[in-house]
Amino acid sequence: MKKIIKKSFLSIMVMSLLVTSVLSVNVSAADAAETNLNIVPVVGVYNYSQVSPASSDTYYLGTSTRGSYSYEVNRYYGDWYAIFNMDLSLPYYKGTTAMTVEQTIGRTYSAQSAYEFSTSVGGTASAEIIEITGSVTNSVSFTTGVSFEVSSSVSYDIERADSSGYYKIGVCHDIYRHRVDKYYGTTKMAEYDMPTPRGIAYYALLYSTESGSGYRKY
């Protein structure tokens, strides 16, 4: 598959710094919502699978103690999320002929705290667990808002030999996955699943055999 993207991702990163002030940890998603009516909040993801990893699939990062409890933080495989309500084009069906998918929709990805992001994509950790994990991993406190303006120069050429199915341009966010185990002494009291956002949201070509679900990066 030949991919054509004339609009550089760097320009989007620069634009994001101009349209948002979320680099300060004092900025909340609610504050951002008051200043930008075009914000589309994260309300779910396409590829989330809430499966608890085996111990052999994780690696230990550190332990933090709060009161009578200790919290062991483990990181497992990296992942990415294609975000609902952040499509940059309609889904187009490709059969046996070649086609081009172009961005036709403008969106703004809002700033969120790490806790808001985690819970919105299905994580089970509380705000305290997020704080503990952040202190161990130096994870970001906030995501960064990004404006994806409509531009016909953002396009993907899909060749005749590529898979038949539905294609669209969507917004994705890379994440780290964590498992946080809560202990009282040597007794394990609870286990939490916690995605942590990393980097800046970006656009990508998404593919699915069905129009409404199962999308992945192509």
Tab-separated table of C-alpha atoms in Angstrom:
chain	number	residue	atom	x	y	z
A	1	MET	CA	0.000	0.000	0.000
A	2	LYS	CA	1.348	3.421	-0.952
A	3	LYS	CA	0.620	6.155	1.576
A	4	ILE	CA	0.660	9.837	0.654
A	5	ILE	CA	0.688	12.444	3.404
A	6	LYS	CA	1.710	15.870	2.192
A	7	LYS	CA	0.877	17.608	5.430
A	8	SER	CA	3.643	16.946	7.939
A	9	PHE	CA	2.881	15.705	11.434
A	10	LEU	CA	5.263	18.341	12.745
A	11	SER	CA	2.894	21.063	11.566
A	12	ILE	CA	0.101	19.461	13.554
A	13	MET	CA	2.319	19.330	16.642
A	14	VAL	CA	3.199	23.000	16.238
A	15	MET	CA	-0.453	23.885	15.714
A	16	SER	CA	-1.344	22.010	18.892
A	17	LEU	CA	0.974	24.237	20.899
A	18	LEU	CA	-0.736	27.301	19.469
A	19	VAL	CA	-4.325	26.236	20.128
A	20	THR	CA	-3.964	24.917	23.661
A	21	SER	CA	-2.325	25.847	26.926
A	22	VAL	CA	-2.429	22.347	28.358
A	23	LEU	CA	1.288	22.057	28.972
A	24	SER	CA	0.666	23.507	32.427
A	25	VAL	CA	-0.391	20.950	35.027
A	26	ASN	CA	-2.837	23.529	36.356
A	27	VAL	CA	-5.013	23.235	33.261
A	28	SER	CA	-7.923	20.806	33.447
A	29	ALA	CA	-10.102	19.297	30.727
A	30	ALA	CA	-12.992	21.344	32.099
A	31	ASP	CA	-10.960	24.548	31.691
A	32	ALA	CA	-10.146	23.596	28.121
A	33	ALA	CA	-13.809	22.844	27.370
A	34	GLU	CA	-14.770	26.372	28.430
A	35	THR	CA	-12.386	27.919	25.908
A	36	ASN	CA	-12.980	25.664	22.881
A	37	LEU	CA	-16.495	24.679	21.854
A	38	ASN	CA	-15.155	22.344	19.163
A	39	ILE	CA	-13.575	19.963	21.674
A	40	VAL	CA	-14.543	16.314	21.246
A	41	PRO	CA	-13.996	14.376	24.478
A	42	VAL	CA	-12.641	10.855	24.536
A	43	VAL	CA	-15.649	8.559	25.013
A	44	GLY	CA	-14.230	5.173	24.149
A	45	VAL	CA	-11.851	3.245	21.963
A	46	TYR	CA	-11.984	0.744	19.148
A	47	ASN	CA	-9.400	-1.801	20.206
A	48	TYR	CA	-9.556	-1.904	24.004
A	49	SER	CA	-9.347	-5.381	25.565
A	50	GLN	CA	-9.556	-5.470	29.343
A	51	VAL	CA	-7.560	-8.651	29.848
A	52	SER	CA	-5.426	-9.030	32.954
A	53	PRO	CA	-1.872	-9.918	31.886
A	54	ALA	CA	0.046	-12.867	33.274
A	55	SER	CA	2.955	-12.003	35.549
A	56	SER	CA	5.345	-13.282	32.895
A	57	ASP	CA	4.021	-10.625	30.489
A	58	THR	CA	4.780	-7.671	32.778
A	59	TYR	CA	7.947	-6.070	34.112
A	60	TYR	CA	8.314	-4.476	37.504
A	61	LEU	CA	8.767	-0.706	37.698
A	62	GLY	CA	8.640	0.043	41.407
A	63	THR	CA	6.645	0.131	44.640
A	64	SER	CA	5.085	3.064	46.483
A	65	THR	CA	3.775	2.979	50.067
A	66	ARG	CA	0.754	4.962	51.223
A	67	GLY	CA	-0.259	4.477	54.840
A	68	SER	CA	-0.715	0.773	55.579
A	69	TYR	CA	-0.729	-0.240	51.905
A	70	SER	CA	1.949	-0.748	49.307
A	71	TYR	CA	1.362	-0.487	45.563
A	72	GLU	CA	3.437	-2.484	43.100
A	73	VAL	CA	3.526	-0.973	39.628
A	74	ASN	CA	4.127	-3.211	36.605
A	75	ARG	CA	4.163	-2.206	32.949
A	76	TYR	CA	3.135	-4.532	30.159
A	77	TYR	CA	2.769	-4.234	26.417
A	78	GLY	CA	2.437	-0.849	24.751
A	79	ASP	CA	-0.750	-0.265	22.826
A	80	TRP	CA	-2.679	2.375	20.924
A	81	TYR	CA	-6.294	3.489	20.876
A	82	ALA	CA	-8.406	4.631	17.969
A	83	ILE	CA	-10.786	7.062	19.611
A	84	PHE	CA	-14.561	7.191	19.149
A	85	ASN	CA	-16.014	10.512	17.960
A	86	MET	CA	-12.670	11.497	16.467
A	87	ASP	CA	-13.075	10.345	12.879
A	88	LEU	CA	-11.524	12.690	10.323
A	89	SER	CA	-13.409	11.130	7.405
A	90	LEU	CA	-16.457	8.968	6.801
A	91	PRO	CA	-15.846	5.232	6.397
A	92	TYR	CA	-15.494	4.254	2.739
A	93	TYR	CA	-15.895	0.739	1.422
A	94	LYS	CA	-13.205	-0.560	-0.898
A	95	GLY	CA	-13.933	-3.526	-3.105
A	96	THR	CA	-11.631	-4.709	-5.879
A	97	THR	CA	-10.652	-1.296	-7.210
A	98	ALA	CA	-8.146	1.261	-5.933
A	99	MET	CA	-9.354	4.322	-4.027
A	100	THR	CA	-8.196	7.373	-2.091
A	101	VAL	CA	-9.373	8.355	1.407
A	102	GLU	CA	-9.039	12.034	2.334
A	103	GLN	CA	-9.680	13.987	5.522
A	104	THR	CA	-13.101	15.670	5.297
A	105	ILE	CA	-13.854	16.436	8.975
A	106	GLY	CA	-12.134	18.854	11.372
A	107	ARG	CA	-11.760	17.885	15.017
A	108	THR	CA	-10.056	19.130	18.164
A	109	TYR	CA	-8.721	16.587	20.606
A	110	SER	CA	-9.140	17.934	24.122
A	111	ALA	CA	-6.705	18.039	26.994
A	112	GLN	CA	-7.368	15.512	29.740
A	113	SER	CA	-5.732	14.524	32.974
A	114	ALA	CA	-4.114	11.085	32.975
A	115	TYR	CA	-6.946	9.889	35.235
A	116	GLU	CA	-9.667	11.210	32.911
A	117	PHE	CA	-7.985	9.582	29.943
A	118	SER	CA	-7.557	6.272	31.741
A	119	THR	CA	-11.158	6.028	32.932
A	120	SER	CA	-12.562	7.184	29.594
A	121	VAL	CA	-10.840	4.329	27.766
A	122	GLY	CA	-11.838	1.674	30.298
A	123	GLY	CA	-9.140	1.661	32.964
A	124	THR	CA	-10.145	0.587	36.468
A	125	ALA	CA	-7.743	2.669	38.580
A	126	SER	CA	-8.771	5.486	40.912
A	127	ALA	CA	-7.233	8.937	40.833
A	128	GLU	CA	-5.003	7.935	43.758
A	129	ILE	CA	-3.697	4.908	41.855
A	130	ILE	CA	-2.986	7.141	38.860
A	131	GLU	CA	-1.037	9.501	41.125
A	132	ILE	CA	0.944	6.633	42.632
A	133	THR	CA	1.751	5.199	39.229
A	134	GLY	CA	2.797	8.608	37.948
A	135	SER	CA	5.191	9.049	40.867
A	136	VAL	CA	6.822	5.696	40.083
A	137	THR	CA	6.926	5.998	36.280
A	138	ASN	CA	7.180	9.770	35.728
A	139	SER	CA	4.161	9.453	33.450
A	140	VAL	CA	2.612	12.578	31.984
A	141	SER	CA	-0.022	14.331	34.081
A	142	PHE	CA	-2.015	15.640	31.129
A	143	THR	CA	-2.621	14.820	27.509
A	144	THR	CA	-2.086	17.590	24.968
A	145	GLY	CA	-4.883	19.124	22.925
A	146	VAL	CA	-4.431	18.907	19.158
A	147	SER	CA	-6.431	20.600	16.396
A	148	PHE	CA	-6.873	18.532	13.227
A	149	GLU	CA	-7.992	21.036	10.613
A	150	VAL	CA	-9.578	19.832	7.382
A	151	SER	CA	-7.044	19.507	4.604
A	152	SER	CA	-7.328	17.614	1.346
A	153	SER	CA	-3.557	17.133	1.474
A	154	VAL	CA	-4.031	14.517	4.202
A	155	SER	CA	-4.805	11.462	2.123
A	156	TYR	CA	-4.085	7.770	1.737
A	157	ASP	CA	-3.939	5.913	-1.569
A	158	ILE	CA	-5.312	2.387	-1.174
A	159	GLU	CA	-4.191	0.109	-3.952
A	160	ARG	CA	-6.265	-2.459	-5.777
A	161	ALA	CA	-4.442	-5.362	-4.120
A	162	ASP	CA	-5.106	-4.074	-0.582
A	163	SER	CA	-7.750	-5.750	1.561
A	164	SER	CA	-11.431	-5.188	0.819
A	165	GLY	CA	-13.341	-3.551	3.637
A	166	TYR	CA	-13.981	-0.189	5.272
A	167	TYR	CA	-11.336	2.520	5.491
A	168	LYS	CA	-11.356	5.881	7.239
A	169	ILE	CA	-8.981	8.376	8.790
A	170	GLY	CA	-9.181	8.479	12.585
A	171	VAL	CA	-7.355	9.917	15.584
A	172	CYS	CA	-5.211	7.581	17.671
A	173	HIS	CA	-3.266	7.920	20.917
A	174	ASP	CA	-0.343	5.755	21.969
A	175	ILE	CA	-0.423	4.510	25.546
A	176	TYR	CA	1.426	2.449	28.104
A	177	ARG	CA	-0.479	-0.309	29.877
A	178	HIS	CA	0.060	-0.867	33.603
A	179	ARG	CA	-1.065	-3.341	36.209
A	180	VAL	CA	-1.035	-1.953	39.750
A	181	ASP	CA	-1.283	-4.443	42.642
A	182	LYS	CA	-2.374	-3.197	46.074
A	183	TYR	CA	-0.953	-5.054	49.114
A	184	TYR	CA	-1.572	-5.043	52.847
A	185	GLY	CA	1.620	-6.610	54.118
A	186	THR	CA	2.047	-9.659	51.891
A	187	THR	CA	-1.673	-9.998	51.157
A	188	LYS	CA	-2.813	-8.819	47.749
A	189	MET	CA	-5.963	-6.712	48.226
A	190	ALA	CA	-6.753	-5.543	44.684
A	191	GLU	CA	-5.491	-5.330	41.116
A	192	TYR	CA	-5.972	-2.379	38.784
A	193	ASP	CA	-5.630	-1.957	35.033
A	194	MET	CA	-4.404	1.475	34.026
A	195	PRO	CA	-3.614	2.885	30.580
A	196	THR	CA	-1.307	5.910	30.599
A	197	PRO	CA	-1.241	8.257	27.587
A	198	ARG	CA	2.103	8.942	25.947
A	199	GLY	CA	3.029	11.363	23.225
A	200	ILE	CA	0.564	13.421	21.203
A	201	ALA	CA	-2.590	12.203	19.475
A	202	TYR	CA	-2.167	11.679	15.735
A	203	TYR	CA	-4.159	10.678	12.674
A	204	ALA	CA	-3.907	7.290	10.974
A	205	LEU	CA	-5.663	5.198	8.357
A	206	LEU	CA	-8.061	2.751	10.041
A	207	TYR	CA	-9.437	-0.454	8.567
A	208	SER	CA	-12.263	-2.816	9.477
A	209	THR	CA	-14.184	-5.608	7.801
A	210	GLU	CA	-17.355	-3.963	9.197
A	211	SER	CA	-18.327	-0.311	8.992
A	212	GLY	CA	-19.137	0.269	12.650
A	213	SER	CA	-16.572	-1.600	14.723
A	214	GLY	CA	-13.297	-3.481	14.881
A	215	TYR	CA	-11.120	-0.740	13.412
A	216	ARG	CA	-7.344	-1.024	13.557
A	217	LYS	CA	-4.450	0.859	12.040
A	218	TYR	CA	-3.792	-0.357	8.523
